[in-house]
């Protein structure tokens, strides 16, 4: 199982029934294969607004999840992420990111690094064996403390790497 498939399986384990998205991101296909409905939007802001509204209606029992491409897709997400932050809305944002070898090279865009001031928690999956732990911390942040957007960035070259079977020990965190 690769990183994208592992993230999709964790979303399914967490009870995620649908995700809002704007292509192109390999995670969209992986969540669809897990039976999670994908709702495609014409632009990133609409996808974020749908997830935001869903989270507002579900009082931290369910969360809106957004998937966008890296680069321009994650750049166009700033308004929606900032709005969710200012309104204390817990949403999970899963953008693509630049390959690790190009991570700090300009003009590559890192959503986690850029959105630190308008997100509650953000982490980059830099090794396949981290998937369960990163996603557990992300859902813990969604369920606990002050609500706000949580970002898990998946670099382009990490998404297709195989996750060791010993690392797939995901247990949903408690509220």
Coordinates of C-alpha atoms in Angstrom, one line a residue:
X1 CA 0.0 0.0 0.0
X2 CA 1.4 3.4 -0.9
X3 CA 1.1 6.7 1.0
X4 CA -2.0 7.9 -0.9
X5 CA -3.8 4.6 -0.4
X6 CA -2.9 4.6 3.3
X7 CA -4.2 8.2 3.8
X8 CA -7.4 7.2 2.0
X9 CA -7.8 4.1 4.2
X10 CA -7.3 6.3 7.3
X11 CA -10.0 8.7 6.1
X12 CA -12.4 5.8 5.6
X13 CA -11.5 4.5 9.1
X14 CA -12.3 8.0 10.5
X15 CA -15.8 7.8 8.9
X16 CA -15.2 10.3 6.1
X17 CA -18.0 9.8 3.6
X18 CA -17.1 12.5 1.1
X19 CA -14.4 14.9 0.2
X20 CA -14.5 18.1 -1.8
X21 CA -11.7 18.5 -4.3
X22 CA -10.2 20.3 -7.2
X23 CA -7.9 18.3 -9.5
X24 CA -5.2 17.2 -9.9
X25 CA -4.1 15.1 -7.0
X26 CA -3.5 11.3 -6.9
X27 CA -5.2 11.2 -3.5
X28 CA -8.6 11.9 -5.2
X29 CA -8.4 8.5 -7.0
X30 CA -7.3 6.7 -3.9
X31 CA -10.2 8.0 -1.8
X32 CA -12.6 7.1 -4.6
X33 CA -11.3 3.5 -4.5
X34 CA -12.0 3.4 -0.8
X35 CA -15.6 4.2 -1.4
X36 CA -15.4 7.8 -0.3
X37 CA -17.5 10.1 -2.5
X38 CA -15.5 12.8 -4.3
X39 CA -17.3 16.1 -5.1
X40 CA -15.4 18.0 -7.7
X41 CA -15.6 21.8 -7.7
X42 CA -14.7 24.3 -10.4
X43 CA -12.3 26.1 -8.0
X44 CA -10.6 25.6 -4.7
X45 CA -12.5 28.2 -2.8
X46 CA -15.8 26.5 -3.5
X47 CA -14.4 23.2 -2.4
X48 CA -13.2 24.7 0.9
X49 CA -16.5 26.5 1.5
X50 CA -18.4 23.2 1.1
X51 CA -16.1 21.5 3.6
X52 CA -16.4 24.5 5.9
X53 CA -20.2 24.4 5.9
X54 CA -20.2 20.6 6.5
X55 CA -18.0 21.0 9.5
X56 CA -20.1 23.9 10.9
X57 CA -23.2 21.7 10.7
X58 CA -21.6 18.7 12.5
X59 CA -20.2 20.1 15.7
X60 CA -16.9 18.3 15.6
X61 CA -18.5 14.9 15.1
X62 CA -17.6 14.9 11.4
X63 CA -15.2 17.1 9.5
X64 CA -15.1 18.6 6.0
X65 CA -12.1 17.3 4.0
X66 CA -10.6 19.1 1.0
X67 CA -8.1 17.8 -1.5
X68 CA -6.3 20.1 -4.0
X69 CA -3.3 19.9 -6.2
X70 CA -0.1 21.5 -5.1
X71 CA 1.3 24.7 -6.4
X72 CA -1.5 26.9 -7.8
X73 CA -4.3 24.8 -6.3
X74 CA -2.9 25.2 -2.8
X75 CA -2.1 28.9 -3.5
X76 CA -5.7 29.6 -4.4
X77 CA -6.9 28.0 -1.1
X78 CA -5.6 30.9 1.1
X79 CA -8.9 32.7 1.3
X80 CA -10.9 29.7 2.4
X81 CA -8.3 28.5 4.8
X82 CA -8.0 31.9 6.4
X83 CA -11.8 32.2 6.7
X84 CA -12.1 28.9 8.4
X85 CA -9.3 29.9 10.8
X86 CA -10.9 33.2 11.7
X87 CA -14.3 31.5 12.3
X88 CA -12.7 28.6 14.3
X89 CA -13.9 25.9 11.8
X90 CA -12.2 22.5 12.0
X91 CA -11.5 21.3 8.4
X92 CA -8.9 18.9 7.1
X93 CA -7.0 20.2 4.1
X94 CA -4.9 17.7 2.1
X95 CA -2.9 19.5 -0.6
X96 CA -0.1 18.2 -2.8
X97 CA 3.3 19.6 -2.2
X98 CA 6.6 19.9 -4.1
X99 CA 9.0 17.0 -4.2
X100 CA 11.2 16.8 -1.1
X101 CA 14.3 17.6 -3.2
X102 CA 12.7 20.8 -4.3
X103 CA 10.9 21.7 -1.1
X104 CA 12.9 24.8 -0.2
X105 CA 13.7 25.8 -3.8
X106 CA 11.9 29.0 -4.9
X107 CA 9.3 29.4 -6.4
X108 CA 7.9 26.1 -5.1
X109 CA 5.0 26.6 -2.7
X110 CA 4.6 24.7 0.6
X111 CA 1.0 25.0 2.0
X112 CA 2.1 23.9 5.5
X113 CA 4.9 26.4 5.7
X114 CA 2.9 29.3 4.1
X115 CA -0.4 28.8 6.0
X116 CA 1.2 28.5 9.5
X117 CA -0.5 31.7 10.6
X118 CA -3.9 30.7 9.5
X119 CA -4.0 27.0 10.5
X120 CA -4.2 25.2 13.8
X121 CA -1.9 22.4 12.9
X122 CA 0.2 21.5 9.8
X123 CA 2.6 18.7 9.0
X124 CA 4.4 17.4 6.0
X125 CA 4.6 13.6 5.5
X126 CA 8.3 13.3 4.7
X127 CA 8.6 9.5 5.1
X128 CA 6.1 6.8 4.2
X129 CA 6.3 5.3 7.7
X130 CA 4.9 8.5 9.2
X131 CA 1.5 8.3 7.7
X132 CA -0.4 6.8 10.7
X133 CA 1.2 9.1 13.2
X134 CA 0.8 12.3 11.1
X135 CA -2.9 11.5 10.4
X136 CA -3.5 10.6 14.1
X137 CA -2.0 14.0 15.1
X138 CA -4.1 15.7 12.5
X139 CA -7.4 14.2 13.7
X140 CA -6.4 14.8 17.3
X141 CA -6.0 18.5 16.4
X142 CA -9.4 18.5 14.7
X143 CA -11.2 17.0 17.7
X144 CA -9.4 18.8 20.5
X145 CA -8.7 22.3 21.7
X146 CA -9.5 25.5 19.7
X147 CA -11.1 24.5 16.4
X148 CA -9.4 25.4 13.1
X149 CA -8.0 24.2 9.8
X150 CA -5.5 21.3 9.9
X151 CA -3.2 20.8 6.9
X152 CA -1.4 17.6 6.0
X153 CA 0.9 18.1 3.0
X154 CA 1.9 15.2 0.8
X155 CA 5.0 15.9 -1.3
X156 CA 4.8 14.7 -4.9
X157 CA 7.6 12.1 -4.6
X158 CA 6.3 10.7 -1.3
X159 CA 2.7 9.9 -2.3
X160 CA 3.6 6.8 -4.4
X161 CA 6.1 5.3 -2.0
X162 CA 5.2 2.1 -0.1
X163 CA 4.2 2.3 3.5
X164 CA 5.7 -0.5 5.7
X165 CA 3.1 -2.8 7.0
X166 CA 4.4 -2.3 10.5
X167 CA 3.6 1.5 10.2
X168 CA -0.1 0.9 9.4
X169 CA -1.3 0.8 13.0
X170 CA -3.8 3.6 12.9
X171 CA -6.2 4.1 15.8
X172 CA -8.5 7.1 15.7
X173 CA -7.7 9.6 18.6
X174 CA -10.4 10.3 21.2
X175 CA -12.0 13.7 21.8

